[in-house]
mmCIF file of the C-alpha atoms, coordinates in Angstrom:
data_MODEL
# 
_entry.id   MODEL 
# 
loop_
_atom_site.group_PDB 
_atom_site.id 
_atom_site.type_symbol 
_atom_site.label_atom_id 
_atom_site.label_alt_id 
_atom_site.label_comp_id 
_atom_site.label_asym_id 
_atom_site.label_entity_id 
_atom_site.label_seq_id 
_atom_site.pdbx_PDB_ins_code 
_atom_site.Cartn_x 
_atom_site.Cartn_y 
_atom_site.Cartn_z 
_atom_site.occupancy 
_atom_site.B_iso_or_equiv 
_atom_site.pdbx_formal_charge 
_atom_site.auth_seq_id 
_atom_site.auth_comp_id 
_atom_site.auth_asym_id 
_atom_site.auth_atom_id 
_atom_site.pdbx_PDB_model_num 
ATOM 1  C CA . UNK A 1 1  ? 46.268 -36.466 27.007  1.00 0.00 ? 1  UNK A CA 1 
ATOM 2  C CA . UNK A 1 2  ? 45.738 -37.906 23.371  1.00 0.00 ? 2  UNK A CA 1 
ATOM 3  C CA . UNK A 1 3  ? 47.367 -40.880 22.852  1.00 0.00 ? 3  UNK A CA 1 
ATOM 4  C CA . UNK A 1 4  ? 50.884 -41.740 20.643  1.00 0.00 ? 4  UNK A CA 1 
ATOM 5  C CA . UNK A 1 5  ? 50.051 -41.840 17.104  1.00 0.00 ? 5  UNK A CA 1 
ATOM 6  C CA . UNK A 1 6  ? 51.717 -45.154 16.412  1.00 0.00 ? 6  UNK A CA 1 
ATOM 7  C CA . UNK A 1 7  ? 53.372 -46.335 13.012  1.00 0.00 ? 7  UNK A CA 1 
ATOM 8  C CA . UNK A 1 8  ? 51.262 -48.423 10.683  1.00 0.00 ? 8  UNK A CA 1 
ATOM 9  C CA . UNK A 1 9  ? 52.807 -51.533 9.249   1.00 0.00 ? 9  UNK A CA 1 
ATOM 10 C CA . UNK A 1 10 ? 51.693 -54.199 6.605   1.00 0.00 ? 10 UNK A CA 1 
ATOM 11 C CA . UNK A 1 11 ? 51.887 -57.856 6.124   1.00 0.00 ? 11 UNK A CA 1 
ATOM 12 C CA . UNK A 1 12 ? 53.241 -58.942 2.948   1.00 0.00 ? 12 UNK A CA 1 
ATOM 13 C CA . UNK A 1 13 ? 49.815 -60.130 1.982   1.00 0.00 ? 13 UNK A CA 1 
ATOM 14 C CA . UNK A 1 14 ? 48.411 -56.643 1.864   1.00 0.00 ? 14 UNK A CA 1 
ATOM 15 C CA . UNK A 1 15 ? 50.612 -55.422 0.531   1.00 0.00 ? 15 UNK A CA 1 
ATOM 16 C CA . UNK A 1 16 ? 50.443 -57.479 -2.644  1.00 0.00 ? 16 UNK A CA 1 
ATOM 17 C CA . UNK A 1 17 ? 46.461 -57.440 -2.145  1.00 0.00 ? 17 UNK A CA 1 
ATOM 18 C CA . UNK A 1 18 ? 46.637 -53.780 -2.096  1.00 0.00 ? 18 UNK A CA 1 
ATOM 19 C CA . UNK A 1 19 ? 49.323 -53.505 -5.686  1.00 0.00 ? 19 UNK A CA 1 
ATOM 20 C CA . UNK A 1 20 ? 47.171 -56.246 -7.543  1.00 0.00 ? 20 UNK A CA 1 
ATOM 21 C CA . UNK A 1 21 ? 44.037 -53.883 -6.922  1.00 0.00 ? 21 UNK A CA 1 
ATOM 22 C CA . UNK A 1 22 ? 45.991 -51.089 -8.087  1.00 0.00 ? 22 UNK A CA 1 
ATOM 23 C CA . UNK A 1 23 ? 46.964 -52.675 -10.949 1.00 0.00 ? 23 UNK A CA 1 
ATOM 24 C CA . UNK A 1 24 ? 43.785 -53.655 -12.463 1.00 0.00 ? 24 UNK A CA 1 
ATOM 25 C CA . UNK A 1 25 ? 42.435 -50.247 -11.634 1.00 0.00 ? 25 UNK A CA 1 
ATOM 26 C CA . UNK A 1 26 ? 41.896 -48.383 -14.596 1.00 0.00 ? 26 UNK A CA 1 
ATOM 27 C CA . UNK A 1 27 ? 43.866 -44.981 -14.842 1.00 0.00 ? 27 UNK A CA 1 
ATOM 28 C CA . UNK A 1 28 ? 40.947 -42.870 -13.416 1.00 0.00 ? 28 UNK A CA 1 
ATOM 29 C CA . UNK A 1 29 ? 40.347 -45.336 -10.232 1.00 0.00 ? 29 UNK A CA 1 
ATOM 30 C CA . UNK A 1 30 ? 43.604 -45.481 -8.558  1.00 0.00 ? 30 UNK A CA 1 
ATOM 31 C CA . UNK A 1 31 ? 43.438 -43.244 -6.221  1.00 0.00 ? 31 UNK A CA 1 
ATOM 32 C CA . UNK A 1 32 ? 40.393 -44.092 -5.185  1.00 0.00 ? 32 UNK A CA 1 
ATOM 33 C CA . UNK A 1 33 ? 42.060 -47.571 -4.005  1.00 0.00 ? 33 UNK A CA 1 
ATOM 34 C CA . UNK A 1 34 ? 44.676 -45.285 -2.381  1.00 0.00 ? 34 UNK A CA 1 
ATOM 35 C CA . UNK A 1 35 ? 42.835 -42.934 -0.515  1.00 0.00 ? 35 UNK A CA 1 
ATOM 36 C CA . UNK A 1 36 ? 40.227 -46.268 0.575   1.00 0.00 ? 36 UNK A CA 1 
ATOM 37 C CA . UNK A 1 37 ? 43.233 -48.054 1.977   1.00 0.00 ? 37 UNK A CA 1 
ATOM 38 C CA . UNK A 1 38 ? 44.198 -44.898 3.529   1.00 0.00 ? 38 UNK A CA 1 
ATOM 39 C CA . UNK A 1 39 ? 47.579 -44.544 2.108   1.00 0.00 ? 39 UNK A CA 1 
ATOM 40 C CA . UNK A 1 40 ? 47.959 -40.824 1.235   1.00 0.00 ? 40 UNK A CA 1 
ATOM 41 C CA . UNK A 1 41 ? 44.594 -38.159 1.522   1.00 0.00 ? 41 UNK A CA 1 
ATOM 42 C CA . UNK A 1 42 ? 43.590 -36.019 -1.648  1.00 0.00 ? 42 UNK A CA 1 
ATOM 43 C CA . UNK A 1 43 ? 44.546 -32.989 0.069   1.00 0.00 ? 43 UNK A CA 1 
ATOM 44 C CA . UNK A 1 44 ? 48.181 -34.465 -0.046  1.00 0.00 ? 44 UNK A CA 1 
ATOM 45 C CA . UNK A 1 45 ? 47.838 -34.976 -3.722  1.00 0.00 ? 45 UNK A CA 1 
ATOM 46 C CA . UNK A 1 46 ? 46.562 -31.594 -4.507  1.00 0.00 ? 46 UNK A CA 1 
ATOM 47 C CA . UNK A 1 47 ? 49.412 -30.071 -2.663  1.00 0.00 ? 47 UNK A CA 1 
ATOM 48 C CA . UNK A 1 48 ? 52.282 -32.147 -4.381  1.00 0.00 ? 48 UNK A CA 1 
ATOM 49 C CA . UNK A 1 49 ? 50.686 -31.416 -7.377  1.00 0.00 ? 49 UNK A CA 1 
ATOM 50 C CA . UNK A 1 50 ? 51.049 -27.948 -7.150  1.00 0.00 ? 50 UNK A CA 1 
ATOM 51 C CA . UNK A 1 51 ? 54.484 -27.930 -5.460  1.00 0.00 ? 51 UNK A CA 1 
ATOM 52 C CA . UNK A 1 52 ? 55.457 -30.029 -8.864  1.00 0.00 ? 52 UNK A CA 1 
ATOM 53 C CA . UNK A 1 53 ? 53.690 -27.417 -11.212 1.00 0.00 ? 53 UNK A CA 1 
ATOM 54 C CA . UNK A 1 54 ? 55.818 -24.754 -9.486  1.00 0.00 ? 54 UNK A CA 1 
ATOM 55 C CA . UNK A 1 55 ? 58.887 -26.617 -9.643  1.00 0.00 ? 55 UNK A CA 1 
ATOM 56 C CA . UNK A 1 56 ? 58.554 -26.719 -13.254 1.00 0.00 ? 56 UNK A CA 1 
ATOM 57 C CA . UNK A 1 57 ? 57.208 -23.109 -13.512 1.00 0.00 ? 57 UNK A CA 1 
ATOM 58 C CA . UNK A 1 58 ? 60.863 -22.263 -12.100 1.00 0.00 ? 58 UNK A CA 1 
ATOM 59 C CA . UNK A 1 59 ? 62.957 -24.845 -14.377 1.00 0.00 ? 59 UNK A CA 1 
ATOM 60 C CA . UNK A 1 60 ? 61.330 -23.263 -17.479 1.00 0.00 ? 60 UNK A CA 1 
ATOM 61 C CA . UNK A 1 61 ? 62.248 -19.866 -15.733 1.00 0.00 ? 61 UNK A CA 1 
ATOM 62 C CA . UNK A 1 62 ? 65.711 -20.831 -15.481 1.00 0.00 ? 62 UNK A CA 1 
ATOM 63 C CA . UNK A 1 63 ? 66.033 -22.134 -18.396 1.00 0.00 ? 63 UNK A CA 1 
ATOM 64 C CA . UNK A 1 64 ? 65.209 -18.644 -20.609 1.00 0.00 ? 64 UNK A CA 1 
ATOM 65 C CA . UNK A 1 65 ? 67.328 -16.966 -18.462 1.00 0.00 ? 65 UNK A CA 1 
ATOM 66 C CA . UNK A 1 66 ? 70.287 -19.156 -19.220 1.00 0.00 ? 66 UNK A CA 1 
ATOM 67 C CA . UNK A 1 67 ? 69.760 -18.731 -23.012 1.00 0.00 ? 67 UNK A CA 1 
ATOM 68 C CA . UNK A 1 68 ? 68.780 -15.291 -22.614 1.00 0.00 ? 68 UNK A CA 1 
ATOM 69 C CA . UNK A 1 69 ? 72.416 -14.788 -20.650 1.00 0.00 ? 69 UNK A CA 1 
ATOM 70 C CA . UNK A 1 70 ? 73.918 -17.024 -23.415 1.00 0.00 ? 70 UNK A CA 1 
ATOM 71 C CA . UNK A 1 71 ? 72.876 -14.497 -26.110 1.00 0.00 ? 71 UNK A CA 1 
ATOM 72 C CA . UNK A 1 72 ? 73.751 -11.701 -24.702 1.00 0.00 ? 72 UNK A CA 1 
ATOM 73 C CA . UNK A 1 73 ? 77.100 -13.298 -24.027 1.00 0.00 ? 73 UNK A CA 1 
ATOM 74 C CA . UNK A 1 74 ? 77.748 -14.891 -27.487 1.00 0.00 ? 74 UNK A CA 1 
ATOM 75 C CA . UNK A 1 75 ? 76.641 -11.130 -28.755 1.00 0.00 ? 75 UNK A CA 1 
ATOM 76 C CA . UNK A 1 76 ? 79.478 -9.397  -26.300 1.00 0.00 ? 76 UNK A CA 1 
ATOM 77 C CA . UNK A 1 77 ? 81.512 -11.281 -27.893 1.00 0.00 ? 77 UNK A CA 1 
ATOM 78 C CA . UNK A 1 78 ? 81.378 -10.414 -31.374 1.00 0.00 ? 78 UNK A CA 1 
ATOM 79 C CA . UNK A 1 79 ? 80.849 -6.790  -31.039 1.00 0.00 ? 79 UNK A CA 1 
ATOM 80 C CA . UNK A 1 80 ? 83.930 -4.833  -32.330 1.00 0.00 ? 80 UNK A CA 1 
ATOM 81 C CA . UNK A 1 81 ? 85.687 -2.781  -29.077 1.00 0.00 ? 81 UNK A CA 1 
ATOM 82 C CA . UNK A 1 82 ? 85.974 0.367   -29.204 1.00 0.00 ? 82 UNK A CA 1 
ATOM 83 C CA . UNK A 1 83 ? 89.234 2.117   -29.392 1.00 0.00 ? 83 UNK A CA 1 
ATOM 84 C CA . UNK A 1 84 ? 89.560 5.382   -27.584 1.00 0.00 ? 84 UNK A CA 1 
# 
């Protein structure tokens, strides 16, 4: 039977060790710290990245569809009725 995965914890020290490291990284190299420390895999990244591109796929979406209704709307509005 595999054993427990258990919960990882930090000292303080590493923490800080780990955030000045990131912080002198230049913009290209911090995930590299990241995934050497362990702290999230590439995979994960790809997959938030692309649950965040779709995200905003469906804001834009929902945003031409609210002025789209909004024009159609504003035009119902100032059409002349028709009297029978």
């Amino acid at each position: 039977m595999p054993e427990r995965a258990r919960r990882r914890s930090f000292t303080a020290k590493y923490k800080l060790e780990v955030l000045a490291a990131y912080d002198a990284a230049p913009g290209g190299e911090k995930g590299v710290i990241l995934h050497r420390e362990g702290l999230y895999s590439e995979q994960e990244k790809r997959q938030l990245e692309q649950d965040l591109a779709k995200a905003r796929f469906v804001v834009d979406v929902q945003a031409k569809l609210h002025a789209l209704l909004e024009t159609i709307s504003e035009s119902a509005d100032t059409e002349p009725k028709s009297t029978p």
